Amino acid sequence: MSCGRYDDLVDRLQVVADDLDQITFDQLREASAEGRARPADDKRLTQARRAVEKAIHLLRANSGIEGSGVDE
């Protein structure tokens, strides 16, 4: 896989991470508005987000584009 393909993959994974964030925030907002506890899916979505962030970090390390917005 060339660096250009890593860049594209990193961009696509970032979109997935952003989507996971949006779903998590929406669920938390709804639960809060309804006076419910933290949603059951919150932990699973957070774990998925972290896994995607790890993949982004690993791909960036391989392609030399470190430090582009993902916490290390």
Short mmCIF file of N, CA and C in Angstrom, two decimals:
data_model
loop_
_atom_site.label_atom_id
_atom_site.label_comp_id
_atom_site.label_asym_id
_atom_site.label_seq_id
_atom_site.Cartn_x
_atom_site.Cartn_y
_atom_site.Cartn_z
N MET A 1 0.85 -1.18 0.00
CA MET A 1 0.00 0.00 0.00
C MET A 1 0.89 1.24 0.00
N SER A 2 0.63 2.17 -0.88
CA SER A 2 1.46 3.37 -0.94
C SER A 2 0.98 4.41 0.06
N CYS A 3 1.80 5.42 0.29
CA CYS A 3 1.45 6.49 1.23
C CYS A 3 0.15 7.17 0.83
N GLY A 4 -0.07 7.38 -0.45
CA GLY A 4 -1.30 8.02 -0.90
C GLY A 4 -2.54 7.23 -0.50
N ARG A 5 -2.45 5.94 -0.57
CA ARG A 5 -3.58 5.11 -0.16
C ARG A 5 -3.77 5.16 1.35
N TYR A 6 -2.68 5.29 2.11
CA TYR A 6 -2.82 5.47 3.56
C TYR A 6 -3.55 6.77 3.86
N ASP A 7 -3.17 7.81 3.15
CA ASP A 7 -3.80 9.12 3.38
C ASP A 7 -5.30 9.03 3.16
N ASP A 8 -5.71 8.38 2.08
CA ASP A 8 -7.13 8.23 1.79
C ASP A 8 -7.82 7.41 2.88
N LEU A 9 -7.19 6.36 3.32
CA LEU A 9 -7.75 5.51 4.36
C LEU A 9 -7.86 6.28 5.69
N VAL A 10 -6.84 7.05 6.01
CA VAL A 10 -6.89 7.88 7.22
C VAL A 10 -8.06 8.86 7.15
N ASP A 11 -8.25 9.48 6.00
CA ASP A 11 -9.37 10.41 5.84
C ASP A 11 -10.71 9.71 6.04
N ARG A 12 -10.84 8.51 5.46
CA ARG A 12 -12.10 7.77 5.60
C ARG A 12 -12.33 7.32 7.04
N LEU A 13 -11.26 6.90 7.71
CA LEU A 13 -11.38 6.51 9.12
C LEU A 13 -11.75 7.71 9.99
N GLN A 14 -11.23 8.88 9.65
CA GLN A 14 -11.58 10.08 10.41
C GLN A 14 -13.06 10.39 10.29
N VAL A 15 -13.63 10.16 9.12
CA VAL A 15 -15.07 10.35 8.93
C VAL A 15 -15.85 9.37 9.81
N VAL A 16 -15.38 8.12 9.88
CA VAL A 16 -16.02 7.13 10.74
C VAL A 16 -15.95 7.57 12.20
N ALA A 17 -14.78 8.04 12.63
CA ALA A 17 -14.62 8.51 14.01
C ALA A 17 -15.56 9.68 14.29
N ASP A 18 -15.67 10.59 13.35
CA ASP A 18 -16.59 11.72 13.51
C ASP A 18 -18.04 11.26 13.59
N ASP A 19 -18.40 10.28 12.78
CA ASP A 19 -19.76 9.72 12.82
C ASP A 19 -20.04 9.06 14.17
N LEU A 20 -19.07 8.32 14.69
CA LEU A 20 -19.24 7.69 16.00
C LEU A 20 -19.42 8.75 17.08
N ASP A 21 -18.65 9.82 17.01
CA ASP A 21 -18.81 10.93 17.95
C ASP A 21 -20.22 11.51 17.89
N GLN A 22 -20.70 11.74 16.68
CA GLN A 22 -22.02 12.34 16.52
C GLN A 22 -23.12 11.43 17.09
N ILE A 23 -23.02 10.14 16.82
CA ILE A 23 -24.01 9.19 17.35
C ILE A 23 -23.97 9.21 18.88
N THR A 24 -22.76 9.18 19.44
CA THR A 24 -22.61 9.19 20.90
C THR A 24 -23.21 10.45 21.50
N PHE A 25 -22.87 11.61 20.93
CA PHE A 25 -23.39 12.87 21.45
C PHE A 25 -24.91 12.95 21.33
N ASP A 26 -25.44 12.48 20.21
CA ASP A 26 -26.90 12.48 20.03
C ASP A 26 -27.59 11.63 21.09
N GLN A 27 -27.04 10.43 21.33
CA GLN A 27 -27.64 9.55 22.33
C GLN A 27 -27.54 10.15 23.73
N LEU A 28 -26.40 10.75 24.05
CA LEU A 28 -26.24 11.38 25.36
C LEU A 28 -27.19 12.57 25.53
N ARG A 29 -27.33 13.35 24.47
CA ARG A 29 -28.24 14.50 24.51
C ARG A 29 -29.68 14.06 24.74
N GLU A 30 -30.10 13.02 24.01
CA GLU A 30 -31.46 12.49 24.17
C GLU A 30 -31.69 11.95 25.58
N ALA A 31 -30.72 11.19 26.08
CA ALA A 31 -30.85 10.62 27.43
C ALA A 31 -30.94 11.72 28.47
N SER A 32 -30.12 12.74 28.31
CA SER A 32 -30.14 13.86 29.26
C SER A 32 -31.48 14.60 29.21
N ALA A 33 -31.97 14.84 28.02
CA ALA A 33 -33.23 15.55 27.86
C ALA A 33 -34.40 14.77 28.47
N GLU A 34 -34.30 13.45 28.44
CA GLU A 34 -35.37 12.61 28.98
C GLU A 34 -35.11 12.20 30.42
N GLY A 35 -34.02 12.68 31.01
CA GLY A 35 -33.70 12.37 32.40
C GLY A 35 -33.27 10.93 32.62
N ARG A 36 -32.77 10.30 31.56
CA ARG A 36 -32.31 8.91 31.68
C ARG A 36 -30.82 8.87 31.98
N ALA A 37 -30.36 7.70 32.42
CA ALA A 37 -28.94 7.48 32.67
C ALA A 37 -28.20 7.39 31.33
N ARG A 38 -26.91 7.28 31.44
CA ARG A 38 -26.06 7.14 30.25
C ARG A 38 -26.53 5.93 29.43
N PRO A 39 -26.64 6.10 28.11
CA PRO A 39 -27.12 5.01 27.25
C PRO A 39 -26.22 3.78 27.32
N ALA A 40 -26.83 2.61 27.17
CA ALA A 40 -26.08 1.36 27.23
C ALA A 40 -25.03 1.27 26.13
N ASP A 41 -25.29 1.85 24.98
CA ASP A 41 -24.36 1.79 23.85
C ASP A 41 -23.15 2.71 24.02
N ASP A 42 -23.17 3.59 25.00
CA ASP A 42 -22.10 4.58 25.13
C ASP A 42 -20.73 3.94 25.25
N LYS A 43 -20.60 2.93 26.09
CA LYS A 43 -19.30 2.28 26.28
C LYS A 43 -18.82 1.62 24.99
N ARG A 44 -19.72 0.94 24.31
CA ARG A 44 -19.34 0.25 23.07
C ARG A 44 -18.93 1.25 21.99
N LEU A 45 -19.68 2.34 21.86
CA LEU A 45 -19.35 3.37 20.88
C LEU A 45 -18.00 4.03 21.20
N THR A 46 -17.74 4.25 22.48
CA THR A 46 -16.47 4.85 22.89
C THR A 46 -15.31 3.91 22.57
N GLN A 47 -15.50 2.61 22.82
CA GLN A 47 -14.46 1.64 22.49
C GLN A 47 -14.21 1.59 20.98
N ALA A 48 -15.28 1.65 20.20
CA ALA A 48 -15.13 1.64 18.75
C ALA A 48 -14.38 2.89 18.30
N ARG A 49 -14.70 4.03 18.87
CA ARG A 49 -14.04 5.29 18.53
C ARG A 49 -12.55 5.19 18.82
N ARG A 50 -12.21 4.63 19.98
CA ARG A 50 -10.79 4.49 20.34
C ARG A 50 -10.06 3.55 19.38
N ALA A 51 -10.73 2.49 18.95
CA ALA A 51 -10.12 1.55 18.01
C ALA A 51 -9.85 2.23 16.67
N VAL A 52 -10.79 3.06 16.23
CA VAL A 52 -10.60 3.79 14.97
C VAL A 52 -9.47 4.80 15.13
N GLU A 53 -9.42 5.49 16.27
CA GLU A 53 -8.32 6.44 16.51
C GLU A 53 -6.97 5.74 16.50
N LYS A 54 -6.91 4.53 17.07
CA LYS A 54 -5.66 3.78 17.07
C LYS A 54 -5.25 3.43 15.64
N ALA A 55 -6.21 3.01 14.82
CA ALA A 55 -5.91 2.70 13.42
C ALA A 55 -5.40 3.94 12.69
N ILE A 56 -6.02 5.07 12.94
CA ILE A 56 -5.57 6.33 12.32
C ILE A 56 -4.13 6.62 12.73
N HIS A 57 -3.86 6.50 14.01
CA HIS A 57 -2.51 6.77 14.52
C HIS A 57 -1.48 5.85 13.87
N LEU A 58 -1.80 4.56 13.79
CA LEU A 58 -0.87 3.60 13.20
C LEU A 58 -0.61 3.89 11.72
N LEU A 59 -1.65 4.24 11.00
CA LEU A 59 -1.49 4.54 9.57
C LEU A 59 -0.72 5.83 9.36
N ARG A 60 -0.96 6.81 10.21
CA ARG A 60 -0.21 8.06 10.10
C ARG A 60 1.26 7.84 10.40
N ALA A 61 1.55 6.99 11.38
CA ALA A 61 2.94 6.69 11.73
C ALA A 61 3.66 6.04 10.55
N ASN A 62 2.95 5.20 9.81
CA ASN A 62 3.54 4.54 8.65
C ASN A 62 3.71 5.47 7.46
N SER A 63 2.87 6.48 7.36
CA SER A 63 2.93 7.34 6.18
C SER A 63 3.64 8.68 6.45
N GLY A 64 4.06 8.89 7.69
CA GLY A 64 4.81 10.10 8.01
C GLY A 64 3.96 11.34 8.18
N ILE A 65 2.65 11.18 8.48
CA ILE A 65 1.79 12.35 8.69
C ILE A 65 1.31 12.38 10.14
N GLU A 66 2.23 12.24 11.07
CA GLU A 66 1.94 12.23 12.50
C GLU A 66 1.29 13.53 12.95
N GLY A 67 0.56 13.42 14.06
CA GLY A 67 0.07 14.59 14.76
C GLY A 67 -0.97 15.41 14.02
N SER A 68 -1.87 14.76 13.33
CA SER A 68 -2.89 15.51 12.59
C SER A 68 -4.25 15.44 13.30
N GLY A 69 -4.27 15.72 14.62
CA GLY A 69 -5.55 15.84 15.30
C GLY A 69 -5.99 14.66 16.13
N VAL A 70 -5.24 13.59 16.16
CA VAL A 70 -5.64 12.45 16.96
C VAL A 70 -4.77 12.43 18.21
N ASP A 71 -5.42 12.31 19.37
CA ASP A 71 -4.68 12.23 20.62
C ASP A 71 -3.83 10.98 20.63
N GLU A 72 -2.59 11.13 21.07
CA GLU A 72 -1.67 9.99 21.10
C GLU A 72 -1.58 9.43 22.48
#
